Short mmCIF file of C-alpha atoms in Angstrom, two decimals:
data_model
loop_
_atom_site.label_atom_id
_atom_site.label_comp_id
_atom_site.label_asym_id
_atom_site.label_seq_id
_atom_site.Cartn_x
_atom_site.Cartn_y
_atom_site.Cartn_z
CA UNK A 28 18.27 26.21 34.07
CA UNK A 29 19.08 30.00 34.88
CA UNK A 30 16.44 32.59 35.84
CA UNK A 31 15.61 33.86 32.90
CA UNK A 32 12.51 35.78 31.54
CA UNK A 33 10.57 34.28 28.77
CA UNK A 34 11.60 35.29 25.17
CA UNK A 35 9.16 37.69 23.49
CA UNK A 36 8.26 37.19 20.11
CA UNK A 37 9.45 39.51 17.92
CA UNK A 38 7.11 38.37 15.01
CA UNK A 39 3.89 35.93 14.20
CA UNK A 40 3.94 33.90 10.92
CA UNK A 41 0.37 32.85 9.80
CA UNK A 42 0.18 29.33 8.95
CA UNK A 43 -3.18 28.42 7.06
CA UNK A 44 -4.19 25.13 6.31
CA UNK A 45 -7.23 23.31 4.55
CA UNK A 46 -10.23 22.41 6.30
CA UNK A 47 -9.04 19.07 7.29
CA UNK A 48 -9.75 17.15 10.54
CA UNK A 49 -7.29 13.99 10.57
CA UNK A 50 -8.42 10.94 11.62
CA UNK A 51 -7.79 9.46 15.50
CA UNK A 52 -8.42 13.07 17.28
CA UNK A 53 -11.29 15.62 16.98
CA UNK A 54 -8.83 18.66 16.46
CA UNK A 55 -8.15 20.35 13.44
CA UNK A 56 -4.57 19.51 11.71
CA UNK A 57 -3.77 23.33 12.59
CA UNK A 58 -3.98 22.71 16.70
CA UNK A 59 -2.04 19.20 16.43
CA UNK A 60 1.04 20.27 15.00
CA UNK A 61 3.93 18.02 15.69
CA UNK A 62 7.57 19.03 13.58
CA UNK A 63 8.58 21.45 11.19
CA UNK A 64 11.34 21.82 8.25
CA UNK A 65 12.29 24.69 6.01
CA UNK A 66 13.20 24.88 2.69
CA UNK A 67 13.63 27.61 -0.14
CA UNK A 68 10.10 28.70 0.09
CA UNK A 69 8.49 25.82 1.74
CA UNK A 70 7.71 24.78 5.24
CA UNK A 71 7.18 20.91 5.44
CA UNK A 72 4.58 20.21 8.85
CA UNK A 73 3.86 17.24 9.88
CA UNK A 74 0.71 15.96 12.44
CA UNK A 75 1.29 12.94 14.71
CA UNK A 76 -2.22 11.77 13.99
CA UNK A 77 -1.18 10.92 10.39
CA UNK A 78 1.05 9.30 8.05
CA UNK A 79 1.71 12.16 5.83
CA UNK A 80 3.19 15.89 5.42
CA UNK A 81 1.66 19.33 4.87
CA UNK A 82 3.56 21.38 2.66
CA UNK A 83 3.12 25.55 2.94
CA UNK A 84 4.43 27.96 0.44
CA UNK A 85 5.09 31.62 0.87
CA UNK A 86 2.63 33.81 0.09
CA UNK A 87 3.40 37.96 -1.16
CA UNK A 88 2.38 38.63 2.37
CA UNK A 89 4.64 37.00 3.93
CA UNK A 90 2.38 34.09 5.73
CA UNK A 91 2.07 30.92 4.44
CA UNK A 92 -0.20 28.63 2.83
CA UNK A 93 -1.34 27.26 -0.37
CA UNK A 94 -1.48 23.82 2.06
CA UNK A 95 -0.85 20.42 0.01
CA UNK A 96 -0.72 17.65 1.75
CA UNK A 97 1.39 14.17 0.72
CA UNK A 98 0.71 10.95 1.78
CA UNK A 99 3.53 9.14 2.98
CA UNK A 100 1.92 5.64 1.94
CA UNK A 101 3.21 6.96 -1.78
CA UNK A 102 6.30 7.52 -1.31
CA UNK A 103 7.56 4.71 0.96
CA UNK A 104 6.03 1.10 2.30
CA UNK A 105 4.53 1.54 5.29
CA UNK A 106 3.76 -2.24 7.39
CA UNK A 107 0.81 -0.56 8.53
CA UNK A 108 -0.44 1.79 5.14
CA UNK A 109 -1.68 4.87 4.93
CA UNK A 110 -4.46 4.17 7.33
CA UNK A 111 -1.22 3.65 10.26
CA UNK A 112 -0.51 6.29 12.23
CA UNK A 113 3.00 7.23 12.59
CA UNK A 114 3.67 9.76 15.11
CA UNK A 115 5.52 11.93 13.00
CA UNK A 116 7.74 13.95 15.66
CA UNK A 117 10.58 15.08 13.70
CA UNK A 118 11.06 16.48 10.00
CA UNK A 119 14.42 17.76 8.31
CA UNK A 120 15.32 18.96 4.91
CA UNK A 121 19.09 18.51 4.39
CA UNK A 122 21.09 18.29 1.10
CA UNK A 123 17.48 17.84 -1.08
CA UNK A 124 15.96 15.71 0.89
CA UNK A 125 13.15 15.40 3.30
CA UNK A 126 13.74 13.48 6.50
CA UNK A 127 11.17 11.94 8.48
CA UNK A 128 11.00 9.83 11.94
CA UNK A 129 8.19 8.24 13.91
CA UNK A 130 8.45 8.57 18.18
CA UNK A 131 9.08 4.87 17.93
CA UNK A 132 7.01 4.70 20.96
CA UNK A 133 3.95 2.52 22.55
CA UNK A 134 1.26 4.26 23.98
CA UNK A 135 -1.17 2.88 26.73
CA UNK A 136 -4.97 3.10 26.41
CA UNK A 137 -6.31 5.85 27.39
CA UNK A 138 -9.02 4.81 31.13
CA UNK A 139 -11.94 6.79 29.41
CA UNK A 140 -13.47 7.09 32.68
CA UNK A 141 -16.73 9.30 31.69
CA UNK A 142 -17.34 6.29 29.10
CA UNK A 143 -16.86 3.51 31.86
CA UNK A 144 -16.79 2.38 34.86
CA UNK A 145 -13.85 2.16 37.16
CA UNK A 146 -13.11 -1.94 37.20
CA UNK A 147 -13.44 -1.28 33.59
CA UNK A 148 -11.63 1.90 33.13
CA UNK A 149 -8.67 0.22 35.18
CA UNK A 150 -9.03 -3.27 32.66
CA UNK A 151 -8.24 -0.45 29.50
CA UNK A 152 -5.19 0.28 31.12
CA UNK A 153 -3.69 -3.06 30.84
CA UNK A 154 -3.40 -2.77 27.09
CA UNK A 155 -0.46 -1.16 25.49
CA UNK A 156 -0.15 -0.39 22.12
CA UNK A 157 1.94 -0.42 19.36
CA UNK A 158 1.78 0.96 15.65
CA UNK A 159 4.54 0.09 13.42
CA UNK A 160 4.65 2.61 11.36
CA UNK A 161 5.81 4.59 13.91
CA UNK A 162 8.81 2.80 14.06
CA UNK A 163 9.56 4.77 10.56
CA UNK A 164 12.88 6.35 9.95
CA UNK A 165 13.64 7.72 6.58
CA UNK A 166 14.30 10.58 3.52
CA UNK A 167 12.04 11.39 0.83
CA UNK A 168 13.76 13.14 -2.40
CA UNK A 169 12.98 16.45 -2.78
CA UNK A 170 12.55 17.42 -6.23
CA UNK A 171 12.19 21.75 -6.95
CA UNK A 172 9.66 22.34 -9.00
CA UNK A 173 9.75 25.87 -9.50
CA UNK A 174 12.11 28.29 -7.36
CA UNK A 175 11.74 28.08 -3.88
CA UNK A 176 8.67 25.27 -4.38
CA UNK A 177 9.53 21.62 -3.18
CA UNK A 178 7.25 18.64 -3.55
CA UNK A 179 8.51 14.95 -2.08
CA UNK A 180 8.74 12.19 -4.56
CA UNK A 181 9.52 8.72 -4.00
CA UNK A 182 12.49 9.07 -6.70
CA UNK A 183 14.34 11.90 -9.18
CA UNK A 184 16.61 10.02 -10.96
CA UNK A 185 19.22 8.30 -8.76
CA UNK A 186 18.00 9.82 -5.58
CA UNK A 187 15.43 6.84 -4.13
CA UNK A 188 13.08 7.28 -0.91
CA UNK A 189 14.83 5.12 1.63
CA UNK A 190 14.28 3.96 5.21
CA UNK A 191 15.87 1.92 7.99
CA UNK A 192 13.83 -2.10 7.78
CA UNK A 193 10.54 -1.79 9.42
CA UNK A 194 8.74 -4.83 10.71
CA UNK A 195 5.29 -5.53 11.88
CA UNK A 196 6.62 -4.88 15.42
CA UNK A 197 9.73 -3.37 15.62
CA UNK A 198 11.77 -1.75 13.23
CA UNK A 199 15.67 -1.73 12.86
CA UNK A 200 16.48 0.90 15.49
CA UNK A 201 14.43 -0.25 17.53
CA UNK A 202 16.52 -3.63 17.66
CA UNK A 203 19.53 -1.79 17.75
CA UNK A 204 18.38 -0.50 21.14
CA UNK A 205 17.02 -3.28 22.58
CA UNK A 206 20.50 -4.85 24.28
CA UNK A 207 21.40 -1.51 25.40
CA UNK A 208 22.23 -0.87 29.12
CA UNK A 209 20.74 2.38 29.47
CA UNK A 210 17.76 2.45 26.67
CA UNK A 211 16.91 -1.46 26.48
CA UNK A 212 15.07 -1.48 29.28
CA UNK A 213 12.34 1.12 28.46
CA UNK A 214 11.71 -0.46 25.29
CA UNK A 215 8.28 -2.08 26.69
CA UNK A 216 7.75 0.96 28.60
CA UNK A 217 4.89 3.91 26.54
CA UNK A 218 6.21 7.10 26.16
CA UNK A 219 4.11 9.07 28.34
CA UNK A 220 5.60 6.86 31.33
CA UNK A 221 9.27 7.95 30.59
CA UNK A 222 9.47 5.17 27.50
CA UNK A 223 11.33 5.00 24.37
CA UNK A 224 10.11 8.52 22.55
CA UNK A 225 12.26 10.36 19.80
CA UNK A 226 11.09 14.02 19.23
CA UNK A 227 14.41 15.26 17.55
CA UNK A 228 16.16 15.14 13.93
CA UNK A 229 18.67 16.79 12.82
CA UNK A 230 20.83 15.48 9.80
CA UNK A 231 24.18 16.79 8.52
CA UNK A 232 25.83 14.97 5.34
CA UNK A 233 25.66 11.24 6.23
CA UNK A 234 25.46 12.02 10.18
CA UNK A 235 21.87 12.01 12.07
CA UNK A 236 20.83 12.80 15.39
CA UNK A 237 17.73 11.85 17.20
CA UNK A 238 16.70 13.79 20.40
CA UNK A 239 14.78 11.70 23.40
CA UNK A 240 12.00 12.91 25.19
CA UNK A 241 12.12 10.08 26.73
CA UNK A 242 13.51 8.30 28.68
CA UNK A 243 15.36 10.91 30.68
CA UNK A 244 18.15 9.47 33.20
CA UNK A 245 19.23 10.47 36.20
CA UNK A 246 17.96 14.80 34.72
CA UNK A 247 19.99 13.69 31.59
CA UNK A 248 18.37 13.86 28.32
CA UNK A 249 19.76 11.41 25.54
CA UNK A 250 20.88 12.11 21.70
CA UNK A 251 21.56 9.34 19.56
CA UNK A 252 24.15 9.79 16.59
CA UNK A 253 24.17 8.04 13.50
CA UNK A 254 26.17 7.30 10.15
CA UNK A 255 23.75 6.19 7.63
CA UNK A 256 24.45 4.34 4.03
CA UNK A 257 22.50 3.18 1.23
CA UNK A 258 21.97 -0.61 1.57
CA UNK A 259 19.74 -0.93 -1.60
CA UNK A 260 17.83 1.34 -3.19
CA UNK A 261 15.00 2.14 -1.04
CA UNK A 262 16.97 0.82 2.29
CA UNK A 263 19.02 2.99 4.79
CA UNK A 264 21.33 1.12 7.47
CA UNK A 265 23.69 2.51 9.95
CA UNK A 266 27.18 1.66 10.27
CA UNK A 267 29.03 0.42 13.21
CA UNK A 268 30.97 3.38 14.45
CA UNK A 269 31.12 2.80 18.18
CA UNK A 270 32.76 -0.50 19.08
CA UNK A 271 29.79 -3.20 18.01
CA UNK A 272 26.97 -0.47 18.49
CA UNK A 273 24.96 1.45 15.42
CA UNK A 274 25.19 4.85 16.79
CA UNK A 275 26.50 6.72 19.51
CA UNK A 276 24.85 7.92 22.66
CA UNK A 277 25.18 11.66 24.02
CA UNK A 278 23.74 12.22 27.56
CA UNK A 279 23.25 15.71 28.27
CA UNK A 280 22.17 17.67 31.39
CA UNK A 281 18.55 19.14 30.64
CA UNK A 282 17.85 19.53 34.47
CA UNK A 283 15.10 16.63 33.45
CA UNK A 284 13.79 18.28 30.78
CA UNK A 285 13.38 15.99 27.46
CA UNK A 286 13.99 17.03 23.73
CA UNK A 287 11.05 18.05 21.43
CA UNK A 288 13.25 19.04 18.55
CA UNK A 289 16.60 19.88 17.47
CA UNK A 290 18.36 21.89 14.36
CA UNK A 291 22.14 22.62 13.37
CA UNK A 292 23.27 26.42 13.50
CA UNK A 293 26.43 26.54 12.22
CA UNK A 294 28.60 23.26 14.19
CA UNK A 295 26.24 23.95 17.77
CA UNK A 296 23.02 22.04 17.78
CA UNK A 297 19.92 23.72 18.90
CA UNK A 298 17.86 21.45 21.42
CA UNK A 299 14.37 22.33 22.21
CA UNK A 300 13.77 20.89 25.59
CA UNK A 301 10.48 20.51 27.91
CA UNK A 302 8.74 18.49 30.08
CA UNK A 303 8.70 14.53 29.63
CA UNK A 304 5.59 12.11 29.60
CA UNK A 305 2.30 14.12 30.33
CA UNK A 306 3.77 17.03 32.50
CA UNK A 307 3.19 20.47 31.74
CA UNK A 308 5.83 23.08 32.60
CA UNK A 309 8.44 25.56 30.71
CA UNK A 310 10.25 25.08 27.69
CA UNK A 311 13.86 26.46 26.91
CA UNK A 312 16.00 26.22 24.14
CA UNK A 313 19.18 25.23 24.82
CA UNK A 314 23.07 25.35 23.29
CA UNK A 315 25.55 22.05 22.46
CA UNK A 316 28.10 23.79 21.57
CA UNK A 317 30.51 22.01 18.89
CA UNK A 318 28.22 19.37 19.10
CA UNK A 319 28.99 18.35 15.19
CA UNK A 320 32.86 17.28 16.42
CA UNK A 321 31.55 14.76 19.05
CA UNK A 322 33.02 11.63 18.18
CA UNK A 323 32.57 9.35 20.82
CA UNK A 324 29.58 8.25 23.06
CA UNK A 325 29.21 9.99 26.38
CA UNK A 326 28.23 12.22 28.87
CA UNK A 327 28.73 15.81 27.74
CA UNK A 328 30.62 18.26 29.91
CA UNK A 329 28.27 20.47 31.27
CA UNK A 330 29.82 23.85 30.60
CA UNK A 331 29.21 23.02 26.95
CA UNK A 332 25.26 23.05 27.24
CA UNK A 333 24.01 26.95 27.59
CA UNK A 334 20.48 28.36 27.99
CA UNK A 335 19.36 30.29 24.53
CA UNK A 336 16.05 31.14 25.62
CA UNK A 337 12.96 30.28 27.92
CA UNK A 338 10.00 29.87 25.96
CA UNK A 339 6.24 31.55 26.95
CA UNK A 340 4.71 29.54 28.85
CA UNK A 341 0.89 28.68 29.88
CA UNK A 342 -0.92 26.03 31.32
CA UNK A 343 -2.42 23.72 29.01
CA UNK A 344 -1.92 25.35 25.60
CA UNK A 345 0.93 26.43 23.36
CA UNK A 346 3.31 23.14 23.73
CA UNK A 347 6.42 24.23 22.04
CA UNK A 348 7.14 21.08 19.37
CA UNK A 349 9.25 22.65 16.68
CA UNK A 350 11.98 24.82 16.00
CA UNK A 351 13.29 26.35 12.67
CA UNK A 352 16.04 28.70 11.72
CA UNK A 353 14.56 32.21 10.67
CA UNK A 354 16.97 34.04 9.00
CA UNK A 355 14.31 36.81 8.31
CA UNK A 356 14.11 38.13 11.97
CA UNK A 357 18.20 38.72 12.19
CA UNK A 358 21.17 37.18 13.23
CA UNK A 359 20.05 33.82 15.86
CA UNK A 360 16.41 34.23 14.76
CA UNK A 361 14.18 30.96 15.28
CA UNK A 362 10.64 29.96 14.50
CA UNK A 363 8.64 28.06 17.12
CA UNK A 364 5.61 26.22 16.47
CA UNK A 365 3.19 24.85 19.09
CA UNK A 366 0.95 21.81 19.89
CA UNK A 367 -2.15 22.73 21.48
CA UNK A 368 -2.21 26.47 20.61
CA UNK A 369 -3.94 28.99 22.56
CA UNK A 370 -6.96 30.49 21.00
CA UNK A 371 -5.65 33.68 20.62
CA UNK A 372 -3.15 32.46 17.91
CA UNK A 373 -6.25 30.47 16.18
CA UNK A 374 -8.66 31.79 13.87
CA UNK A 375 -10.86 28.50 13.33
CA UNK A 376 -12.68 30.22 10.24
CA UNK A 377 -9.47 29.70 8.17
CA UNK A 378 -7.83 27.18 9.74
CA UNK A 379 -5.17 29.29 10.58
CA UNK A 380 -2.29 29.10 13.47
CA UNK A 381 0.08 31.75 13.95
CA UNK A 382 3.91 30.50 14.97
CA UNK A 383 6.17 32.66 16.99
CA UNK A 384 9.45 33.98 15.81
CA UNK A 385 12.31 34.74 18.64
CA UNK A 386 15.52 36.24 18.51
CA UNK A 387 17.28 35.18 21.55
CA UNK A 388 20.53 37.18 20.31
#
């Protein structure tokens, strides 16, 4: 990446939610955020401790709140219920829906080494797990309730909720993947350890794109690129659009960086990058330009890739894991929300988090 200086935040957007602790972690929903989505006058949030979304609304003063929360158990069939998490890491709203994907990824055990001791701390290693519902790829109707105000359902009318096939182990994509040169092999591998890990969604008509944190190869992050259809009513499938394979597969030059999220501005795609597995370091968001016309699987030129910003950056807090279009701080404007926020964007009273806006341009 270039020197740059970090982006300054032209604007904070208070996001308050309910007093609400979700299950698996002892944070607060408001310090575990893990994707956002706009629409009208709605941001859709999602935690990747849970299977469900937080919708905000606008409020007169401009923050947001109002906090409802859907469970994703009643909308679609989850193998593992609501009780599964799925590592929600990406959310879209395109075209009146709401699209959702799981990380896809196993996770090893965690040594716990102030609970045990160190033959036993090393045996916890050994196991790796895997949730299926994390292997969830889907859109949820969007129905408008009053102006501006979304709220999921699992139908409105003809428009169904529907996924790509999940299984109790692995779900379609996942399948898709698993004879492939370059991703088959880190299948087995947890995400934290350079594994399987998708972080970004972006949709555009029937076209999606999923952006890896991991694995990164050789400093090249990947984005995968699928054409989805209807199978039945609540099944998605992607067609075969690159020789025998379901997608196509975009390796870009991140300087070994790995995507967190990604969003469409105009035919460019917006790629939030930072570090892979459990490293800390910058975050930058970065330009494909035209990336909407690429047709065929490859390894994008390099002079099409250029450095928007370089995010703030401090040690062990404020994560960047989302990006939005913000039309309401100019031309270029972007929301960013973080994981792990810093205190001084916290106010634990109301459950509130405040997320940065930047206007690179």
């Amino acid at each position: 990446m270039p020197n740059t200086s970090p982006a300054e935040a032209i604007d904070q957007v208070p996001l308050t939610f309910s007093d609400w602790t979700p299950r698996h972690t002892e944070d607060p929903l408001h310090k575990d955020l893990s994707a956002v989505a706009r629409i009208g006058d709605c941001l859709f949030l999602a935690c990747d401790e849970t299977a469900s979304v937080e919708r905000l609304r606008r409020l007169d003063d401009g923050s947001f709140g109002d906090h409802q929360q859907f469970s994703l158990d009643a909308l679609v069939r989850l193998p593992a219920g609501a009780e599964g998490e799925m590592d929600i890491e990406g959310l879209c709203a395109a075209d009146g829906f709401l699209w959702v994907v799981g990380s896809h990824s196993g996770k090893r055990s965690k040594p716990k080494r102030n609970e045990n001791d160190r033959a036993q701390a090393l045996q916890n290693m050994e196991e790796i797990e895997r949730e299926p519902n994390r292997s969830f790829l889907g859109r949820i109707p969007l129905i408008e309730e009053a102006p501006g105000l979304f709220t999921p359902a699992r139908s409105d009318g003809e428009r169904q909720a529907a996924w790509l096939k999940l299984g109790k182990k692995r779900g379609a994509l996942e399948r898709w993947l698993a004879e492939d040169p370059h991703l088959g092999p880190f299948l087995a591998v947890p995400s934290k350890e350079n594994g399987l890990d998708i972080e970004g969604l972006a949709v555009r008509g029937n076209r999606l794109w999923l952006g890896l944190r991991g694995p990164v190869l050789r400093g090249h992050a990947v984005v995968l690129d699928l054409e989805l259809r209807q199978k039945a009513p609540d099944r998605l499938k992607a067609r075969r659009i690159d020789g025998q394979r379901r997608y196509r597969k975009h390796l870009l030059d991140t300087r070994g960086l790995g995507i967190r999220d990604m969003r469409f501005e105009g035919d460019d795609l917006l790629l939030l990058v930072g570090p892979t597995m459990s490293l800390e370091g910058p975050a930058y968001v970065l330009r494909w330009r035209d990336a909407a016309h690429d047709n065929a699987s490859g390894v994008i030129d390099p002079e099409r890739i250029e450095t928007v910003a370089e995010l703030p950056y401090q040690l062990h807090v404020d994560h960047p894991e989302g990006i939005e279009l913000w039309p309401e701080g100019g031309a270029g404007a972007l929301l960013i929300i973080y994981d792990a926020p810093a205190l001084e964007r916290t106010n634990a009273d109301t459950s509130t988090v405040r997320a940065d806006v930047i206007c690179p341009s």
